[in-house]
XYZ file of C-alpha atoms in Angstrom:
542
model
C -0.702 -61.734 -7.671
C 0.942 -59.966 -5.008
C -2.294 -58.059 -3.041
C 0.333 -55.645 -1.388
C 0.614 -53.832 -4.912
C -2.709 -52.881 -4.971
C -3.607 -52.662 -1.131
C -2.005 -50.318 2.073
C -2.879 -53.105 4.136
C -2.769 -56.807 3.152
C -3.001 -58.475 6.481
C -6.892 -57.899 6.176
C -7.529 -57.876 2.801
C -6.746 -60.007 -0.573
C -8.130 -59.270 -4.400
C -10.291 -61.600 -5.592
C -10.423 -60.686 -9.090
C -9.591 -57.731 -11.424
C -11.049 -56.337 -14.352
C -9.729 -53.812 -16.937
C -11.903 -52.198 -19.295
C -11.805 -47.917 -20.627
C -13.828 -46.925 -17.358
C -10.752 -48.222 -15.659
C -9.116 -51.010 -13.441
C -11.996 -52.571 -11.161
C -10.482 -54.714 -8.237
C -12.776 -56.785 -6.255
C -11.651 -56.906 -2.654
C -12.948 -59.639 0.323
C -11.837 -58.873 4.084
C -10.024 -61.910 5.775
C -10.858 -61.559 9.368
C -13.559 -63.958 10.001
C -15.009 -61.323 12.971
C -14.017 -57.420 14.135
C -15.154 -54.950 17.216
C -18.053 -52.982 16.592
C -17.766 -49.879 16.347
C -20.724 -48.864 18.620
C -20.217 -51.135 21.837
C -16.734 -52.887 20.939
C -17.997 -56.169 21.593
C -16.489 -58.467 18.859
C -18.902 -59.775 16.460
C -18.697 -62.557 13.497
C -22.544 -62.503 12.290
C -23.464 -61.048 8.843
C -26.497 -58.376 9.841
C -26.313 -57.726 6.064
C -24.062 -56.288 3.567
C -24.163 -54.042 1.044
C -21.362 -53.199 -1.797
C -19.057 -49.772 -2.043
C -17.291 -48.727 -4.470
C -14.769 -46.123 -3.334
C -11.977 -44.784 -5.923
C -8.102 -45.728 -5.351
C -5.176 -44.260 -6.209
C -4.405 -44.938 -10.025
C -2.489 -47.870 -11.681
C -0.534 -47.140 -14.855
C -2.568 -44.729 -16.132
C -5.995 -46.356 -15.455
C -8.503 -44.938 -12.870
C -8.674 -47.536 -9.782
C -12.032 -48.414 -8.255
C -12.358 -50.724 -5.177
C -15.144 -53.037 -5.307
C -15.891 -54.266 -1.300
C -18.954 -56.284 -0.337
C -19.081 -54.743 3.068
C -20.487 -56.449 5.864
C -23.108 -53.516 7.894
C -21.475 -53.390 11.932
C -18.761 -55.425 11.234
C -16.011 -54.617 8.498
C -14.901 -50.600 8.996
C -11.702 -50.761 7.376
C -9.935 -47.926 9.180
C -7.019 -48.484 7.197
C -8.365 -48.232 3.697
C -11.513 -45.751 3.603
C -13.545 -43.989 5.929
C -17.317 -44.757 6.767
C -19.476 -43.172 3.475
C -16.113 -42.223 1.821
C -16.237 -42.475 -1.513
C -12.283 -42.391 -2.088
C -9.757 -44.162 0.035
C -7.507 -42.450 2.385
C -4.734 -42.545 0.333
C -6.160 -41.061 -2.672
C -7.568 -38.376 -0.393
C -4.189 -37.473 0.662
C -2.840 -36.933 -2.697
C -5.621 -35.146 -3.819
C -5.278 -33.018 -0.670
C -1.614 -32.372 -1.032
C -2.512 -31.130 -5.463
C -5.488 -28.857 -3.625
C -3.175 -27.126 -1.374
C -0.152 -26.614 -3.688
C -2.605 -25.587 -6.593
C -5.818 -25.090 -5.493
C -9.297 -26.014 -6.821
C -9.605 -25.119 -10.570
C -6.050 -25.523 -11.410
C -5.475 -28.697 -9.515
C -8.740 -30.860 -10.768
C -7.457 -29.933 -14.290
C -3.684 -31.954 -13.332
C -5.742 -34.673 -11.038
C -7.934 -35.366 -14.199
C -4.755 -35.974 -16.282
C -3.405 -38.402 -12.971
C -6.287 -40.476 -13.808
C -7.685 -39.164 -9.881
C -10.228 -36.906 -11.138
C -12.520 -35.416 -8.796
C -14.004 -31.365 -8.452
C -12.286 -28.245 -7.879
C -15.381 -28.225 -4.717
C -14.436 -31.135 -3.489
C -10.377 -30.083 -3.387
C -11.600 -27.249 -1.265
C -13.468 -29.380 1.164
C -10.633 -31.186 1.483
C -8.491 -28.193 2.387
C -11.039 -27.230 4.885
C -10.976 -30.727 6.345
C -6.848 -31.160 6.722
C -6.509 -30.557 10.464
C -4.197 -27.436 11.747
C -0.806 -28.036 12.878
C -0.509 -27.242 16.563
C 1.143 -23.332 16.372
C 4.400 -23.699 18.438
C 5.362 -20.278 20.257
C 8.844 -19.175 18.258
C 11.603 -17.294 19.960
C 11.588 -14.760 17.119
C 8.573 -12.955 15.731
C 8.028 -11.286 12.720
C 4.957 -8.796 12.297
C 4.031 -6.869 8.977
C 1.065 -6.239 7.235
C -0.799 -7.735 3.739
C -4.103 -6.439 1.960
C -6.619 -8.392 1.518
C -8.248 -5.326 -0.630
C -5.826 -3.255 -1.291
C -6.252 0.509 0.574
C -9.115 -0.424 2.360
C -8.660 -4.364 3.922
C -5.490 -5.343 5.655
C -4.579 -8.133 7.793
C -1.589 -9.118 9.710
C 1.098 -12.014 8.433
C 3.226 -13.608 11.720
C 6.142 -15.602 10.912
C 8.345 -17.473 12.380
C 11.903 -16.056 11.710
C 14.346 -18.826 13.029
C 12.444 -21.595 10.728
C 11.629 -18.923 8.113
C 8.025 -20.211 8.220
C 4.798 -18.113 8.998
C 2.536 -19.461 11.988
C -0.530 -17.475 11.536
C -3.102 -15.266 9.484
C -4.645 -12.925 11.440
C -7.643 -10.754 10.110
C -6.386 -7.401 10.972
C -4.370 -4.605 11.623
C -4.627 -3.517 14.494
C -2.882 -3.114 17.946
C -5.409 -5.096 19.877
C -5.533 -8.553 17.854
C -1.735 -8.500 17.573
C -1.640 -8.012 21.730
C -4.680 -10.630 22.043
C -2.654 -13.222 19.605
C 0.757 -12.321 21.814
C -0.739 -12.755 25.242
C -2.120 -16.709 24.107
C 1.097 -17.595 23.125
C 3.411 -16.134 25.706
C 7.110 -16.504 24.785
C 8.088 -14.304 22.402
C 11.693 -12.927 23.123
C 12.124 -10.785 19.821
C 9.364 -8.951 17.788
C 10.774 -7.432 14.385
C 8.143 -4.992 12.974
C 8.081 -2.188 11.092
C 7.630 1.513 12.779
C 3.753 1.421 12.431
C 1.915 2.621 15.490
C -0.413 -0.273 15.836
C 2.602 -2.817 15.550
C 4.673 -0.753 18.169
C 1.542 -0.579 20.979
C 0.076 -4.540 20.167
C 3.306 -5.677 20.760
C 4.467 -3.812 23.903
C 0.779 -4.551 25.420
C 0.811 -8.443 24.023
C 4.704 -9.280 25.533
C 6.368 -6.411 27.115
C 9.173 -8.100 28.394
C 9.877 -8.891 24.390
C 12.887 -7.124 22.669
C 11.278 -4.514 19.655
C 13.239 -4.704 16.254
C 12.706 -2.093 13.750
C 13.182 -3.250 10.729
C 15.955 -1.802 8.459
C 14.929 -1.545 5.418
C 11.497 0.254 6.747
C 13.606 2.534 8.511
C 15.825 3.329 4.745
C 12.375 3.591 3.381
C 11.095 6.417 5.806
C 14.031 8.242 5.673
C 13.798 8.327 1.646
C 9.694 9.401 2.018
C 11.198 12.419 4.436
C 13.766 13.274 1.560
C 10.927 13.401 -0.989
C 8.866 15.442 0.897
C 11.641 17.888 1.762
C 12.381 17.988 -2.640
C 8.818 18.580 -3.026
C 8.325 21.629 -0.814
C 11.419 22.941 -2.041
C 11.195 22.485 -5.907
C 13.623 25.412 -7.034
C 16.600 22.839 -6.652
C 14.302 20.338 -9.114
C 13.649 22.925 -11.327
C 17.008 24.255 -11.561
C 18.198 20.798 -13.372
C 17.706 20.843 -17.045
C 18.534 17.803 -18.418
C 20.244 18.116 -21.495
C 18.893 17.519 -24.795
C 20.147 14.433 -27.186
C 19.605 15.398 -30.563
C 21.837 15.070 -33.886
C 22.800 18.396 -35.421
C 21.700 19.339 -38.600
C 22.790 21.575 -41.467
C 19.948 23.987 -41.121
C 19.529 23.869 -37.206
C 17.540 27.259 -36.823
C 15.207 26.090 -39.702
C 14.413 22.847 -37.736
C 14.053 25.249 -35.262
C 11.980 27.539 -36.818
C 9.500 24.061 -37.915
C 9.010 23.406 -33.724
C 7.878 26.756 -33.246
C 4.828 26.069 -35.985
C 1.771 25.695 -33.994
C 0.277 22.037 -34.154
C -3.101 20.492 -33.556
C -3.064 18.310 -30.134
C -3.084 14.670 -30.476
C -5.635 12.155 -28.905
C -3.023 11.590 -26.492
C -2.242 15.404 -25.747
C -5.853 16.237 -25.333
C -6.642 13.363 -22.848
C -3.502 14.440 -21.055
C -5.254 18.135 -20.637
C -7.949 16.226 -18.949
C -5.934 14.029 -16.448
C -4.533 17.384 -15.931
C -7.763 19.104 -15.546
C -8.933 17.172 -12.982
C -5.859 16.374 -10.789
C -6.634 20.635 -10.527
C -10.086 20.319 -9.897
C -9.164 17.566 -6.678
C -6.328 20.040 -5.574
C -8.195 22.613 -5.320
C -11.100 20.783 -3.017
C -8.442 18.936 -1.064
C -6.891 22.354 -0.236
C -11.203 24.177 -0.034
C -11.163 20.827 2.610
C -8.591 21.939 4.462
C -9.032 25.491 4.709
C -12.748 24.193 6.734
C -10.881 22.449 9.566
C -11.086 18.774 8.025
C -8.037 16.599 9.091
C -5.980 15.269 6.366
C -7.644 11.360 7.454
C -11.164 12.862 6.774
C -10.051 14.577 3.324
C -9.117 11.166 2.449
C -11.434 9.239 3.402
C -14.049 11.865 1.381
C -12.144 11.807 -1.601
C -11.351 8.167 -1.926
C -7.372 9.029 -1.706
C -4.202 7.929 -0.244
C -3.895 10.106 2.959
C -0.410 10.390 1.476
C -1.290 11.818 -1.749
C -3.369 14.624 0.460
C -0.282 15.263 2.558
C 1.283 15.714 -0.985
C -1.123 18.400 -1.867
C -0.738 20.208 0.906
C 2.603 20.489 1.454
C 2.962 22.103 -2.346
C 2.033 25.618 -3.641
C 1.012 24.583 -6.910
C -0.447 21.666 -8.284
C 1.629 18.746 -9.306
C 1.798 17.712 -12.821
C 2.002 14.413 -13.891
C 5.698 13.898 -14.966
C 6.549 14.326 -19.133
C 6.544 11.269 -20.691
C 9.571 9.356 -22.403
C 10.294 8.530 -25.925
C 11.545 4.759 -26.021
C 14.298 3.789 -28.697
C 12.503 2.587 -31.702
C 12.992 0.170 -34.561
C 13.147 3.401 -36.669
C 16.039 5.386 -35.438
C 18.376 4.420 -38.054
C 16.163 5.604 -40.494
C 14.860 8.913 -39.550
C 17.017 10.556 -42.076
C 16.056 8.666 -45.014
C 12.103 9.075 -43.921
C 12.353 12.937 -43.286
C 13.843 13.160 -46.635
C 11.947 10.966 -48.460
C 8.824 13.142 -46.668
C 10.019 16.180 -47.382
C 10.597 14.646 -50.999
C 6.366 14.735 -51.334
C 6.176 10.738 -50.703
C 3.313 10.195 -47.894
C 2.762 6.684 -49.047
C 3.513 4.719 -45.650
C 3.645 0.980 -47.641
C 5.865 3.064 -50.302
C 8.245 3.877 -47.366
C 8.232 0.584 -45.532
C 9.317 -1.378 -48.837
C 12.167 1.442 -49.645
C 13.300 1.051 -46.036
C 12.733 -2.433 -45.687
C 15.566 -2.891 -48.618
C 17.782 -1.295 -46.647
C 17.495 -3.853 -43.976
C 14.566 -2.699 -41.663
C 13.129 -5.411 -39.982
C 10.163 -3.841 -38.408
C 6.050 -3.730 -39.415
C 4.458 -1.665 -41.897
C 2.269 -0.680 -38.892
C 4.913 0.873 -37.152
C 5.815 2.939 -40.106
C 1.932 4.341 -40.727
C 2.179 5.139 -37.331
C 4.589 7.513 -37.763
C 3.284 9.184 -41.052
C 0.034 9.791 -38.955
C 1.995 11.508 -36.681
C 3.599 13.475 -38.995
C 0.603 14.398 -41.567
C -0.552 16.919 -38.456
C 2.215 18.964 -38.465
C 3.055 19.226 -42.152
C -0.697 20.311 -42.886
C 0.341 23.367 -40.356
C 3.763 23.902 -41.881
C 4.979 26.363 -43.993
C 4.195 25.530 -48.013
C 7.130 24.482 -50.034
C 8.823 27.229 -51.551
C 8.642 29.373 -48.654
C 11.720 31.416 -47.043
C 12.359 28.400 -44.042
C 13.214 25.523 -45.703
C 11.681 22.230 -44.160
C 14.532 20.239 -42.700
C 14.671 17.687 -40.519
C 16.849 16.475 -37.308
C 18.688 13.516 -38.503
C 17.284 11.608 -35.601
C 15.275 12.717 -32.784
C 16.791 12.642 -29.405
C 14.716 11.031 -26.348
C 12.597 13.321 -24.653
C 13.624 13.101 -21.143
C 11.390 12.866 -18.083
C 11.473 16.213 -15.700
C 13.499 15.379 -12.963
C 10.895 14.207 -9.980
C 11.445 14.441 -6.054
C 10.853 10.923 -5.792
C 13.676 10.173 -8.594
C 16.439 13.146 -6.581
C 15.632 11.356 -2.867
C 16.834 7.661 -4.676
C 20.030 9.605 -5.714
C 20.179 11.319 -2.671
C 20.326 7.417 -0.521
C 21.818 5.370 -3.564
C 25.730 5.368 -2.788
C 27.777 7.651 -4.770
C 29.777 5.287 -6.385
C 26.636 2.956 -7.755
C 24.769 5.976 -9.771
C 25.434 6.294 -13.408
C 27.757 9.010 -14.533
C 24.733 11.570 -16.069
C 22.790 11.006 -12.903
C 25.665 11.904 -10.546
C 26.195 15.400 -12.564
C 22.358 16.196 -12.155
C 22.564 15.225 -8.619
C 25.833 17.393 -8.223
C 23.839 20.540 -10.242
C 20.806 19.784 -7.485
C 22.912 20.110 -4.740
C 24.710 23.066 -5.960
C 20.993 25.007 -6.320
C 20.163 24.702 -2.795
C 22.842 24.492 0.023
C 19.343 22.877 2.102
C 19.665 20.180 -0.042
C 23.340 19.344 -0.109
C 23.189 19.101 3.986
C 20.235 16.631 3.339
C 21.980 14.926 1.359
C 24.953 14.319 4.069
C 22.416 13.431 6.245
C 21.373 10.849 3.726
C 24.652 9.316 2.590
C 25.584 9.192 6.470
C 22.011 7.292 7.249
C 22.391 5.233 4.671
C 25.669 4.289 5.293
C 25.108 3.492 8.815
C 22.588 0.976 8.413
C 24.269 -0.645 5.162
C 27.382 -1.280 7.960
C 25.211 -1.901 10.916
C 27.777 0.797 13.243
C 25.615 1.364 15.992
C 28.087 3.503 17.571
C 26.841 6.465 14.924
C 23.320 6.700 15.951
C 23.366 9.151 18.523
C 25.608 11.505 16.460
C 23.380 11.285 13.925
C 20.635 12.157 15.621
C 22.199 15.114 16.617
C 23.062 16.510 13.809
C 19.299 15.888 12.492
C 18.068 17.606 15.104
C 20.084 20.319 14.506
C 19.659 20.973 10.634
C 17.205 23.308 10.971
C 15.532 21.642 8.109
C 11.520 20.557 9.504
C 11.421 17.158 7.957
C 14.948 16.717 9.287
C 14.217 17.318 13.013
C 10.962 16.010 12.380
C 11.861 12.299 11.206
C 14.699 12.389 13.743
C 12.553 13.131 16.526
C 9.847 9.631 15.403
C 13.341 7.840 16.096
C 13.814 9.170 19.693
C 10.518 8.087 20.408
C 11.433 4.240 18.616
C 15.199 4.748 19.835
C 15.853 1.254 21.369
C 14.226 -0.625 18.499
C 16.034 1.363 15.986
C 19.373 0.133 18.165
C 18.430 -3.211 18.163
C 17.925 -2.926 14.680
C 21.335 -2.150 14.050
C 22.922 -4.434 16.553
C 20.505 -7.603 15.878
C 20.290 -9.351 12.683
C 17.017 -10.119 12.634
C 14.728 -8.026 10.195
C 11.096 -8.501 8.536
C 13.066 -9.496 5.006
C 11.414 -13.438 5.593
C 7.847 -11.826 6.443
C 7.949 -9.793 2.776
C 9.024 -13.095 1.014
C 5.962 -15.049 2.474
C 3.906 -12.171 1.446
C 4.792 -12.619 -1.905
C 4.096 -16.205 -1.642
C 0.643 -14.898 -0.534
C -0.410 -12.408 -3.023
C 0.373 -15.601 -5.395
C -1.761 -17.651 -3.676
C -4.212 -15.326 -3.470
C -4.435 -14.123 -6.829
C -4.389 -17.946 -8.230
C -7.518 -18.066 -6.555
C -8.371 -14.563 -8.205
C -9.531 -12.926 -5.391
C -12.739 -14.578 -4.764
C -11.267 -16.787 -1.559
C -12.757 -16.488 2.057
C -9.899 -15.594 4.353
C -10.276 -19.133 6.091
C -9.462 -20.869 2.968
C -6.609 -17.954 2.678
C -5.059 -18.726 5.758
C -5.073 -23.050 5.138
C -3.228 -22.533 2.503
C -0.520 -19.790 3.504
C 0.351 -21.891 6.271
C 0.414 -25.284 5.016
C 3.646 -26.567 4.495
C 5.144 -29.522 2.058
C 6.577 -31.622 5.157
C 2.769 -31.521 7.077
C 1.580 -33.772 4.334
C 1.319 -37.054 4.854
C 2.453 -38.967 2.246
């Protein structure tokens, strides 16, 4: 039998026998060199001190677990090329079960080892991601910066990555200005830094590597622009409000008694009343974020008080009234082609739910009966509250109900007002059109807009500094104001449109970190964290 099957080094070693029974393949295996250095004074050596026998695992053999059986001789016989003093696995088997840990992790990946016939413990796959060393972290040329929560809202640490290989280089622990200059300064070389307009980001990396070109990134830049046009629609509401989308709904025969049936008062459902309540207390907040205010607190303190998004606090106080949470929509339903037959059939005195899933069911409905009793419960409300048969308004019904659309919201206008004209659907473009024709504010915002987002779709760098202008001279406050935070960023928003580079490779290996992180369902360390983010498939050796 050839011993190079079995063994990564036959020079030293040769199988002496082989056993197979269900524990596995057992391989008895005798060292040929008659002495060896020790490993304490290097002095070769050739007597037998005394021995003792190990049985370390191997990597499998067609399907069977693989266990070494070595009648090791104390001093003498190391085998640095098979297994490591104590080890109970052999190198290579370590390495393959190091390279499953990484790409799955520990629960995961003893669950496909045991299947490999290498079982060992989602503990010990850890420790073995612990133990891989570090690659050495080369310098790059170009630098990306962004940010990743570690708990989201509260935790956040910072993601570098190296844009030319598309590969990220390091973890860091936080946000802030002085770990990205500390990390910068022991690792001088950085040409480029693309980053997003944060304040930390801006002063770590002109304190870290000043002589380093700043990128703003683009679509950070789109996405800032678009928060300034929703705050702008949300102090200004009258052009919202003057959009009234219009209703789908089939005509009927009797359209003012269908009217006349809406205007019946109704109970509230479960739904309806816990809606009261998230209304209820979105007041109750607004009114304590504004109480909050009115005392001197910053916005940052109100938030941190009230367990908000400083955002959302900005959002209250920019508003007169309290926002409301948007009017839900009415999805298409298995049903619509039979709302006639139902309201008839209703109206008719049948309330049997089974009765009128079989009759519809025959006409080729291919829904559940549950779906059906859910819309008789809906419906037993209102008729107990409707006029009695008989009466002068005859109960008629719409032949099918249109969808209920959501009110127009500020966030919804400001994606109209940066999506290009010619990609919006034709009903959105008329609402947009009726928006802009409420408020002549809003129709020079949304010039702005097209011309902002225009620029940086076609990179002209030549259009900056006219734009800029013309923000500044609006006369519109979140205008001048957003134009005047791009003064004070003005050469990395140039180099943002004159440089290629952006933070679009930093997002994608954050994604590829929230996976990894939530594979592990939260419960990681950051050092474990960080092993695995930047580990790479060609580091492993194989």
């Amino acid at each position: 039998m050839d011993d190079g099957v079995f063994l990564p080094d036959p020079s030293g070693l040769t199988v002496a026998s082989w056993d197979v029974s269900k524990a596995g393949l057992m391989l008895t295996v005798c060292t040929t060199q008659p002495q060896a250095p020790c490993p304490y004074c290097t002095v070769l050596a050739h007597r037998v001190h005394s021995h003792y026998q190990r049985t370390p695992a191997d990597l499998p053999c067609c399907g069977y677990q693989v266990r070494l059986v070595l009648q090791h001789r104390t001093f003498v016989e190391r085998l640095p090329t098979l297994v490591q003093p104590y080890a109970r696995r052999t190198d290579r088997l370590a390495q393959q079960q190091q390279v499953v840990a990484f790409w799955l992790g520990g629960e995961a990946g003893a669950q496909l080892l045991l299947l490999l016939a290498m079982p060992t413990s989602a503990d010990t796959l850890l420790r073995l991601i612990r133990r891989a060393p570090e690659a050495a972290v080369e310098t790059p040329r170009v630098l990306g910066v962004d940010d990743w929560a570690l708990r989201r809202g509260q935790v956040y640490g910072t993601i570098l990555v190296d844009l030319e290989k598309g590969e990220p280089i390091d973890l860091l622990p936080e946000r802030s200005a002085d770990v990205l200059a500390h990390w910068l300064k022991a690792h001088p070389g950085v040409e480029i830094i693309s980053r997003d307009r944060g304040l930390e980001y801006i002063k770590g990396a002109t304190d870290g590597a000043p002589d380093a070109l700043q990128v703003a990134d683009r679509w950070h830049l789109l996405k800032n622009w678009r928060e300034a046009v929703e705050r702008y629609l949300e102090r200004n509401l009258t052009c919202l409000r003057a959009v009234t989308p219009p209703a789908e709904r089939a005509t009927t025969t009797a359209e003012h008694s269908a009217a006349a049936k809406e205007a019946l008062p109704r109970p509230l459902t479960k739904v309806q009343q816990a809606q009261q309540v998230r209304h209820a207390r979105r007041q109750a907040r607004y009114d304590v974020v504004l109480a909050l205010f009115a005392e001197g607190h910053s916005q940052r303190s109100i938030a941190r008080q009230l367990g908000m998004g400083k955002r959302t606090v900005a959002k209250y106080l920019a508003v007169e009234v309290c926002p409301l949470y948007p009017q839900g929509v009415r999805r298409r339903s298995k049903l619509d082609p039979y709302w006639s037959y139902l309201y008839q059939r209703w109206q008719a005195g049948c309330r049997n739910a089974s009765q009128l899933w079989r009759e519809i069911r025959q006409q080729g409905f291919c829904g559940s009966r549950g779906l059906v009793g859910r819309w008789a419960a809906g419906e037993r409300p209102r008729r107990r509250h409707a006029r009695p048969r008989g009466s002068a308004v005859a109960q008629t019904y719409p032949a099918a109900p249109g969808q209920r659309r959501r009110a127009l919201t500020a966030r919804q206008a400001a994606w109209w007002f940066v999506t290009a004209e010619g990609e919006l659907e034709p009903e959105d473009q008329q609402m947009l059109q009726r928006v802009l024709a409420a408020d002549r504010q809003a129709a020079r915002v949304y010039t702005l807009s097209q011309a902002f987002a225009e620029m940086f779709r076609q990179r002209t760098l030549g259009a900056l500094m006219g734009w800029l202008e013309a923000a500044s001279q609006s006369g519109i406050g979140v205008v001048r104001s957003f134009a005047e935070c791009l003064r004070q960023d003005l050469e990395a928003v140039k180099a943002a449109l004159a440089l290629p580079w952006s933070t679009g490779p930093v997002e994608g290996q954050i994604n590829r970190l929230k996976l990894i992180k939530r594979a592990m369902y939260g419960r990681a360390g950051f050092d474990l964290l960080r092993r695995r983010v930047l580990w790479q498939p060609r580091l492993a050796l194989v």
